[in-house]
């Protein structure tokens, strides 16, 4: 499998940005980034609350990390920034700052090997998630205060902080951003395929009397029952 580049992921992810033409501003992806970060923290809370009963923790962590990455990619794109432009400076100091990205920069080049999602969140993972939430909070605060509107460098710095914290959270969880990115692409193209190809009906080869009706008429009516109004479908 060829390494996935950050620009390649961003290009594919943006194909499913349903609102970028009608609503090209930063507000929508910012709200999404904030919400998905909260969802990621919520997964940890659920596992802590019900460590035995909550069985969907591992898959949910991968999915939520991918969702956070998707909104970060959409947000960067609306600011005319590539994920590669952010990633190239993840481990650089201000003295070594690079002003341009690298289209060939892969996730693998900025990550450490993954060990697999652990069965339960570690204290270190919790701390990295809090750091991620803090970085997203600072981004939201600066945007609301108008400090990023005409300051591209400040916006870029905030987005780099979010990506850096997201990478740390993924690594502490035991996966890589590339794993989360690939899972995210599979998810979004399943929900919003570029080319819609519908499978054959499962009963297509059945005799006519064994097939489900191809058209249905449903009557919806309110009825009174025991002093209560209910809806009846016929």
PDB file of C-alpha atoms in Angstrom:
ATOM      1  CA  UNK A   1       0.000   0.000   0.000  1.00  0.00           C
ATOM      2  CA  UNK A   2       1.447   3.356  -1.027  1.00  0.00           C
ATOM      3  CA  UNK A   3       1.933   5.927   1.737  1.00  0.00           C
ATOM      4  CA  UNK A   4      -0.926   8.395   2.001  1.00  0.00           C
ATOM      5  CA  UNK A   5       0.155  12.026   1.616  1.00  0.00           C
ATOM      6  CA  UNK A   6      -1.427  14.823   3.587  1.00  0.00           C
ATOM      7  CA  UNK A   7      -2.296  16.754   0.441  1.00  0.00           C
ATOM      8  CA  UNK A   8      -3.734  13.598  -1.124  1.00  0.00           C
ATOM      9  CA  UNK A   9      -5.947  13.019   1.899  1.00  0.00           C
ATOM     10  CA  UNK A  10      -7.079  16.647   1.923  1.00  0.00           C
ATOM     11  CA  UNK A  11      -7.932  16.573  -1.786  1.00  0.00           C
ATOM     12  CA  UNK A  12     -10.067  13.476  -1.331  1.00  0.00           C
ATOM     13  CA  UNK A  13     -11.700  14.710   1.874  1.00  0.00           C
ATOM     14  CA  UNK A  14     -12.763  17.987   0.258  1.00  0.00           C
ATOM     15  CA  UNK A  15     -14.776  16.084  -2.346  1.00  0.00           C
ATOM     16  CA  UNK A  16     -17.310  15.432   0.412  1.00  0.00           C
ATOM     17  CA  UNK A  17     -17.453  18.986   1.784  1.00  0.00           C
ATOM     18  CA  UNK A  18     -21.119  19.563   0.958  1.00  0.00           C
ATOM     19  CA  UNK A  19     -21.218  23.217   2.005  1.00  0.00           C
ATOM     20  CA  UNK A  20     -18.022  24.816   0.763  1.00  0.00           C
ATOM     21  CA  UNK A  21     -19.700  26.516  -2.222  1.00  0.00           C
ATOM     22  CA  UNK A  22     -22.704  27.960  -0.372  1.00  0.00           C
ATOM     23  CA  UNK A  23     -20.890  28.639   2.894  1.00  0.00           C
ATOM     24  CA  UNK A  24     -17.160  29.185   2.241  1.00  0.00           C
ATOM     25  CA  UNK A  25     -16.398  30.810   5.604  1.00  0.00           C
ATOM     26  CA  UNK A  26     -14.586  29.320   8.577  1.00  0.00           C
ATOM     27  CA  UNK A  27     -17.547  29.109  10.956  1.00  0.00           C
ATOM     28  CA  UNK A  28     -18.979  25.774   9.763  1.00  0.00           C
ATOM     29  CA  UNK A  29     -15.745  23.729   9.870  1.00  0.00           C
ATOM     30  CA  UNK A  30     -14.787  25.427  13.142  1.00  0.00           C
ATOM     31  CA  UNK A  31     -18.038  24.281  14.728  1.00  0.00           C
ATOM     32  CA  UNK A  32     -17.481  20.815  13.303  1.00  0.00           C
ATOM     33  CA  UNK A  33     -13.923  20.689  14.616  1.00  0.00           C
ATOM     34  CA  UNK A  34     -15.114  21.764  18.057  1.00  0.00           C
ATOM     35  CA  UNK A  35     -17.966  19.254  18.038  1.00  0.00           C
ATOM     36  CA  UNK A  36     -15.897  16.277  16.884  1.00  0.00           C
ATOM     37  CA  UNK A  37     -13.205  17.027  19.449  1.00  0.00           C
ATOM     38  CA  UNK A  38     -15.932  16.924  22.070  1.00  0.00           C
ATOM     39  CA  UNK A  39     -17.164  13.608  20.654  1.00  0.00           C
ATOM     40  CA  UNK A  40     -13.648  12.190  20.953  1.00  0.00           C
ATOM     41  CA  UNK A  41     -13.493  13.195  24.606  1.00  0.00           C
ATOM     42  CA  UNK A  42     -16.945  11.707  25.082  1.00  0.00           C
ATOM     43  CA  UNK A  43     -15.710   8.305  23.900  1.00  0.00           C
ATOM     44  CA  UNK A  44     -13.103   8.323  26.668  1.00  0.00           C
ATOM     45  CA  UNK A  45     -15.746   9.310  29.214  1.00  0.00           C
ATOM     46  CA  UNK A  46     -18.028   6.454  28.104  1.00  0.00           C
ATOM     47  CA  UNK A  47     -15.214   3.910  28.441  1.00  0.00           C
ATOM     48  CA  UNK A  48     -14.309   5.221  31.880  1.00  0.00           C
ATOM     49  CA  UNK A  49     -17.949   5.094  32.976  1.00  0.00           C
ATOM     50  CA  UNK A  50     -18.691   1.615  31.588  1.00  0.00           C
ATOM     51  CA  UNK A  51     -15.329  -0.123  31.059  1.00  0.00           C
ATOM     52  CA  UNK A  52     -16.868  -3.564  30.575  1.00  0.00           C
ATOM     53  CA  UNK A  53     -20.159  -2.728  28.863  1.00  0.00           C
ATOM     54  CA  UNK A  54     -18.834  -0.199  26.335  1.00  0.00           C
ATOM     55  CA  UNK A  55     -17.488  -2.453  23.576  1.00  0.00           C
ATOM     56  CA  UNK A  56     -17.271   0.077  20.732  1.00  0.00           C
ATOM     57  CA  UNK A  57     -14.398   2.088  22.181  1.00  0.00           C
ATOM     58  CA  UNK A  58     -11.597   1.079  19.788  1.00  0.00           C
ATOM     59  CA  UNK A  59     -13.514   1.626  16.560  1.00  0.00           C
ATOM     60  CA  UNK A  60     -15.018   4.859  17.882  1.00  0.00           C
ATOM     61  CA  UNK A  61     -11.609   6.328  18.721  1.00  0.00           C
ATOM     62  CA  UNK A  62     -10.351   5.697  15.184  1.00  0.00           C
ATOM     63  CA  UNK A  63     -13.558   7.131  13.695  1.00  0.00           C
ATOM     64  CA  UNK A  64     -13.592  10.248  15.868  1.00  0.00           C
ATOM     65  CA  UNK A  65      -9.912  10.977  15.232  1.00  0.00           C
ATOM     66  CA  UNK A  66     -10.652  10.752  11.516  1.00  0.00           C
ATOM     67  CA  UNK A  67     -13.612  13.104  11.859  1.00  0.00           C
ATOM     68  CA  UNK A  68     -11.480  15.676  13.679  1.00  0.00           C
ATOM     69  CA  UNK A  69      -8.885  15.392  10.905  1.00  0.00           C
ATOM     70  CA  UNK A  70     -11.592  15.882   8.241  1.00  0.00           C
ATOM     71  CA  UNK A  71     -12.794  19.149   9.767  1.00  0.00           C
ATOM     72  CA  UNK A  72      -9.223  20.337  10.204  1.00  0.00           C
ATOM     73  CA  UNK A  73      -8.603  19.637   6.499  1.00  0.00           C
ATOM     74  CA  UNK A  74     -11.793  21.480   5.515  1.00  0.00           C
ATOM     75  CA  UNK A  75     -10.938  24.413   7.766  1.00  0.00           C
ATOM     76  CA  UNK A  76      -7.400  24.685   6.392  1.00  0.00           C
ATOM     77  CA  UNK A  77      -8.693  24.544   2.812  1.00  0.00           C
ATOM     78  CA  UNK A  78     -11.116  27.425   3.425  1.00  0.00           C
ATOM     79  CA  UNK A  79      -8.153  29.398   4.710  1.00  0.00           C
ATOM     80  CA  UNK A  80      -6.259  28.489   1.515  1.00  0.00           C
ATOM     81  CA  UNK A  81      -3.849  26.315   3.461  1.00  0.00           C
ATOM     82  CA  UNK A  82      -2.767  22.763   2.756  1.00  0.00           C
ATOM     83  CA  UNK A  83      -2.395  20.157   5.473  1.00  0.00           C
ATOM     84  CA  UNK A  84       1.142  19.685   4.188  1.00  0.00           C
ATOM     85  CA  UNK A  85       1.836  23.373   4.898  1.00  0.00           C
ATOM     86  CA  UNK A  86       0.845  22.781   8.501  1.00  0.00           C
ATOM     87  CA  UNK A  87       2.569  19.421   8.898  1.00  0.00           C
ATOM     88  CA  UNK A  88       5.925  20.564   7.550  1.00  0.00           C
ATOM     89  CA  UNK A  89       6.353  22.768  10.623  1.00  0.00           C
ATOM     90  CA  UNK A  90       5.067  20.365  13.285  1.00  0.00           C
ATOM     91  CA  UNK A  91       8.543  19.701  14.655  1.00  0.00           C
ATOM     92  CA  UNK A  92      10.276  22.933  13.662  1.00  0.00           C
ATOM     93  CA  UNK A  93      11.202  25.881  15.811  1.00  0.00           C
ATOM     94  CA  UNK A  94      10.477  29.478  14.832  1.00  0.00           C
ATOM     95  CA  UNK A  95      14.094  29.837  13.769  1.00  0.00           C
ATOM     96  CA  UNK A  96      13.696  26.873  11.413  1.00  0.00           C
ATOM     97  CA  UNK A  97      10.217  27.824  10.144  1.00  0.00           C
ATOM     98  CA  UNK A  98       9.312  26.763   6.608  1.00  0.00           C
ATOM     99  CA  UNK A  99       6.810  28.977   4.785  1.00  0.00           C
ATOM    100  CA  UNK A 100       5.822  26.480   2.087  1.00  0.00           C
ATOM    101  CA  UNK A 101       4.526  22.947   2.246  1.00  0.00           C
ATOM    102  CA  UNK A 102       5.465  19.792   0.403  1.00  0.00           C
ATOM    103  CA  UNK A 103       2.812  18.058  -1.697  1.00  0.00           C
ATOM    104  CA  UNK A 104       4.670  14.759  -1.389  1.00  0.00           C
ATOM    105  CA  UNK A 105       4.804  14.832   2.421  1.00  0.00           C
ATOM    106  CA  UNK A 106       3.261  11.610   3.713  1.00  0.00           C
ATOM    107  CA  UNK A 107       1.646  10.895   7.052  1.00  0.00           C
ATOM    108  CA  UNK A 108       4.307   8.257   7.567  1.00  0.00           C
ATOM    109  CA  UNK A 109       7.024  10.927   7.454  1.00  0.00           C
ATOM    110  CA  UNK A 110       5.626  12.781  10.472  1.00  0.00           C
ATOM    111  CA  UNK A 111       4.583   9.825  12.625  1.00  0.00           C
ATOM    112  CA  UNK A 112       5.866   7.080  14.881  1.00  0.00           C
ATOM    113  CA  UNK A 113       4.939   3.390  14.567  1.00  0.00           C
ATOM    114  CA  UNK A 114       1.517   2.448  15.921  1.00  0.00           C
ATOM    115  CA  UNK A 115       0.845  -0.275  18.460  1.00  0.00           C
ATOM    116  CA  UNK A 116      -2.926  -0.539  18.061  1.00  0.00           C
ATOM    117  CA  UNK A 117      -5.681   1.086  20.088  1.00  0.00           C
ATOM    118  CA  UNK A 118      -5.507  -0.015  23.709  1.00  0.00           C
ATOM    119  CA  UNK A 119      -8.533  -1.599  25.339  1.00  0.00           C
ATOM    120  CA  UNK A 120      -9.054   1.413  27.569  1.00  0.00           C
ATOM    121  CA  UNK A 121      -7.844   5.036  27.641  1.00  0.00           C
ATOM    122  CA  UNK A 122      -4.579   5.625  29.464  1.00  0.00           C
ATOM    123  CA  UNK A 123      -4.002   8.684  31.689  1.00  0.00           C
ATOM    124  CA  UNK A 124      -1.500   9.951  29.091  1.00  0.00           C
ATOM    125  CA  UNK A 125      -4.138   9.660  26.343  1.00  0.00           C
ATOM    126  CA  UNK A 126      -6.556  11.642  28.474  1.00  0.00           C
ATOM    127  CA  UNK A 127      -3.968  14.380  28.879  1.00  0.00           C
ATOM    128  CA  UNK A 128      -3.278  14.581  25.152  1.00  0.00           C
ATOM    129  CA  UNK A 129      -7.025  14.875  24.508  1.00  0.00           C
ATOM    130  CA  UNK A 130      -7.267  17.721  26.989  1.00  0.00           C
ATOM    131  CA  UNK A 131      -4.365  19.382  25.184  1.00  0.00           C
ATOM    132  CA  UNK A 132      -6.201  18.927  21.874  1.00  0.00           C
ATOM    133  CA  UNK A 133      -9.359  20.420  23.343  1.00  0.00           C
ATOM    134  CA  UNK A 134      -7.323  23.343  24.658  1.00  0.00           C
ATOM    135  CA  UNK A 135      -5.789  24.028  21.242  1.00  0.00           C
ATOM    136  CA  UNK A 136      -9.206  23.925  19.569  1.00  0.00           C
ATOM    137  CA  UNK A 137     -10.545  26.219  22.285  1.00  0.00           C
ATOM    138  CA  UNK A 138      -7.797  28.767  21.669  1.00  0.00           C
ATOM    139  CA  UNK A 139      -8.525  28.612  17.931  1.00  0.00           C
ATOM    140  CA  UNK A 140     -12.229  29.237  18.547  1.00  0.00           C
ATOM    141  CA  UNK A 141     -11.528  32.088  20.974  1.00  0.00           C
ATOM    142  CA  UNK A 142      -9.148  33.872  18.606  1.00  0.00           C
ATOM    143  CA  UNK A 143     -11.556  33.463  15.700  1.00  0.00           C
ATOM    144  CA  UNK A 144     -14.495  34.814  17.702  1.00  0.00           C
ATOM    145  CA  UNK A 145     -12.394  37.802  18.780  1.00  0.00           C
ATOM    146  CA  UNK A 146     -11.458  38.576  15.164  1.00  0.00           C
ATOM    147  CA  UNK A 147      -7.755  38.021  15.770  1.00  0.00           C
ATOM    148  CA  UNK A 148      -7.376  35.587  12.872  1.00  0.00           C
ATOM    149  CA  UNK A 149      -9.420  37.291  10.190  1.00  0.00           C
ATOM    150  CA  UNK A 150      -6.524  39.147   8.564  1.00  0.00           C
ATOM    151  CA  UNK A 151      -3.631  37.423  10.260  1.00  0.00           C
ATOM    152  CA  UNK A 152      -2.740  34.379   8.182  1.00  0.00           C
ATOM    153  CA  UNK A 153       0.361  33.624  10.249  1.00  0.00           C
ATOM    154  CA  UNK A 154      -1.630  33.548  13.485  1.00  0.00           C
ATOM    155  CA  UNK A 155      -4.265  31.270  11.935  1.00  0.00           C
ATOM    156  CA  UNK A 156      -1.609  28.977  10.557  1.00  0.00           C
ATOM    157  CA  UNK A 157       0.043  28.812  13.956  1.00  0.00           C
ATOM    158  CA  UNK A 158      -3.221  27.878  15.654  1.00  0.00           C
ATOM    159  CA  UNK A 159      -3.971  25.180  13.081  1.00  0.00           C
ATOM    160  CA  UNK A 160      -0.479  23.743  13.483  1.00  0.00           C
ATOM    161  CA  UNK A 161      -1.101  23.579  17.221  1.00  0.00           C
ATOM    162  CA  UNK A 162      -4.304  21.616  16.640  1.00  0.00           C
ATOM    163  CA  UNK A 163      -2.629  19.206  14.211  1.00  0.00           C
ATOM    164  CA  UNK A 164       0.297  18.700  16.580  1.00  0.00           C
ATOM    165  CA  UNK A 165      -2.053  17.894  19.466  1.00  0.00           C
ATOM    166  CA  UNK A 166      -4.144  15.613  17.244  1.00  0.00           C
ATOM    167  CA  UNK A 167      -1.048  13.676  16.215  1.00  0.00           C
ATOM    168  CA  UNK A 168      -0.007  13.318  19.853  1.00  0.00           C
ATOM    169  CA  UNK A 169      -3.473  12.081  20.813  1.00  0.00           C
ATOM    170  CA  UNK A 170      -3.512   9.522  17.999  1.00  0.00           C
ATOM    171  CA  UNK A 171      -0.061   8.222  18.901  1.00  0.00           C
ATOM    172  CA  UNK A 172      -0.935   8.012  22.582  1.00  0.00           C
ATOM    173  CA  UNK A 173      -4.064   6.062  21.640  1.00  0.00           C
ATOM    174  CA  UNK A 174      -1.843   3.583  19.784  1.00  0.00           C
ATOM    175  CA  UNK A 175      -2.642   4.450  16.169  1.00  0.00           C
ATOM    176  CA  UNK A 176      -1.351   6.787  13.482  1.00  0.00           C
ATOM    177  CA  UNK A 177      -3.072   9.656  11.760  1.00  0.00           C
ATOM    178  CA  UNK A 178      -2.727   7.716   8.516  1.00  0.00           C
ATOM    179  CA  UNK A 179      -4.844   4.892   9.928  1.00  0.00           C
ATOM    180  CA  UNK A 180      -7.456   7.416  11.026  1.00  0.00           C
ATOM    181  CA  UNK A 181      -7.279   9.204   7.654  1.00  0.00           C
ATOM    182  CA  UNK A 182      -7.759   6.017   5.631  1.00  0.00           C
ATOM    183  CA  UNK A 183     -10.671   4.937   7.804  1.00  0.00           C
ATOM    184  CA  UNK A 184     -12.174   8.392   7.389  1.00  0.00           C
ATOM    185  CA  UNK A 185     -11.945   8.250   3.594  1.00  0.00           C
ATOM    186  CA  UNK A 186     -13.674   4.875   3.591  1.00  0.00           C
ATOM    187  CA  UNK A 187     -16.438   6.259   5.784  1.00  0.00           C
ATOM    188  CA  UNK A 188     -17.088   9.502   3.927  1.00  0.00           C
ATOM    189  CA  UNK A 189     -17.118   7.937   0.457  1.00  0.00           C
ATOM    190  CA  UNK A 190     -19.496   5.276   1.705  1.00  0.00           C
ATOM    191  CA  UNK A 191     -21.882   8.006   2.868  1.00  0.00           C
ATOM    192  CA  UNK A 192     -21.268  10.506   0.065  1.00  0.00           C
ATOM    193  CA  UNK A 193     -19.979   8.556  -2.949  1.00  0.00           C
ATOM    194  CA  UNK A 194     -18.652  10.606  -5.840  1.00  0.00           C
ATOM    195  CA  UNK A 195     -20.305   8.185  -8.251  1.00  0.00           C
ATOM    196  CA  UNK A 196     -23.506   6.568  -7.021  1.00  0.00           C
ATOM    197  CA  UNK A 197     -23.729   2.896  -7.935  1.00  0.00           C
ATOM    198  CA  UNK A 198     -26.698   1.149  -6.441  1.00  0.00           C
ATOM    199  CA  UNK A 199     -26.609  -2.635  -5.980  1.00  0.00           C
ATOM    200  CA  UNK A 200     -29.262  -4.877  -7.467  1.00  0.00           C
ATOM    201  CA  UNK A 201     -32.344  -5.440  -5.335  1.00  0.00           C
ATOM    202  CA  UNK A 202     -31.821  -8.497  -3.169  1.00  0.00           C
ATOM    203  CA  UNK A 203     -35.057 -10.130  -4.377  1.00  0.00           C
ATOM    204  CA  UNK A 204     -34.643  -9.206  -8.038  1.00  0.00           C
ATOM    205  CA  UNK A 205     -34.290 -12.834  -9.151  1.00  0.00           C
ATOM    206  CA  UNK A 206     -37.179 -14.053  -7.003  1.00  0.00           C
ATOM    207  CA  UNK A 207     -40.566 -14.985  -8.487  1.00  0.00           C
ATOM    208  CA  UNK A 208     -42.878 -11.957  -8.647  1.00  0.00           C
ATOM    209  CA  UNK A 209     -45.083 -13.238  -5.826  1.00  0.00           C
ATOM    210  CA  UNK A 210     -42.043 -13.468  -3.514  1.00  0.00           C
ATOM    211  CA  UNK A 211     -40.754  -9.942  -4.166  1.00  0.00           C
ATOM    212  CA  UNK A 212     -41.392  -6.921  -1.985  1.00  0.00           C
ATOM    213  CA  UNK A 213     -43.662  -4.341  -3.661  1.00  0.00           C
ATOM    214  CA  UNK A 214     -41.730  -1.809  -5.723  1.00  0.00           C
ATOM    215  CA  UNK A 215     -44.166   0.949  -4.754  1.00  0.00           C
ATOM    216  CA  UNK A 216     -45.954   1.475  -1.458  1.00  0.00           C
ATOM    217  CA  UNK A 217     -48.767   3.790  -0.415  1.00  0.00           C
ATOM    218  CA  UNK A 218     -48.720   4.638   3.286  1.00  0.00           C
ATOM    219  CA  UNK A 219     -51.632   6.395   4.952  1.00  0.00           C
ATOM    220  CA  UNK A 220     -50.666   8.423   8.039  1.00  0.00           C
ATOM    221  CA  UNK A 221     -53.486   9.391  10.388  1.00  0.00           C
ATOM    222  CA  UNK A 222     -53.879  10.703  13.920  1.00  0.00           C
ATOM    223  CA  UNK A 223     -56.200   8.584  16.042  1.00  0.00           C
ATOM    224  CA  UNK A 224     -57.486   8.922  19.588  1.00  0.00           C
ATOM    225  CA  UNK A 225     -56.781   5.992  21.876  1.00  0.00           C
ATOM    226  CA  UNK A 226     -57.469   5.977  25.632  1.00  0.00           C
ATOM    227  CA  UNK A 227     -57.464   9.760  25.703  1.00  0.00           C
ATOM    228  CA  UNK A 228     -54.160  10.040  23.858  1.00  0.00           C
ATOM    229  CA  UNK A 229     -53.455  11.093  20.299  1.00  0.00           C
ATOM    230  CA  UNK A 230     -51.284   8.622  18.423  1.00  0.00           C
ATOM    231  CA  UNK A 231     -50.180   8.237  14.810  1.00  0.00           C
ATOM    232  CA  UNK A 232     -51.277   5.189  12.839  1.00  0.00           C
ATOM    233  CA  UNK A 233     -49.546   4.030   9.663  1.00  0.00           C
ATOM    234  CA  UNK A 234     -51.519   1.852   7.279  1.00  0.00           C
TER     235      UNK A 234
END
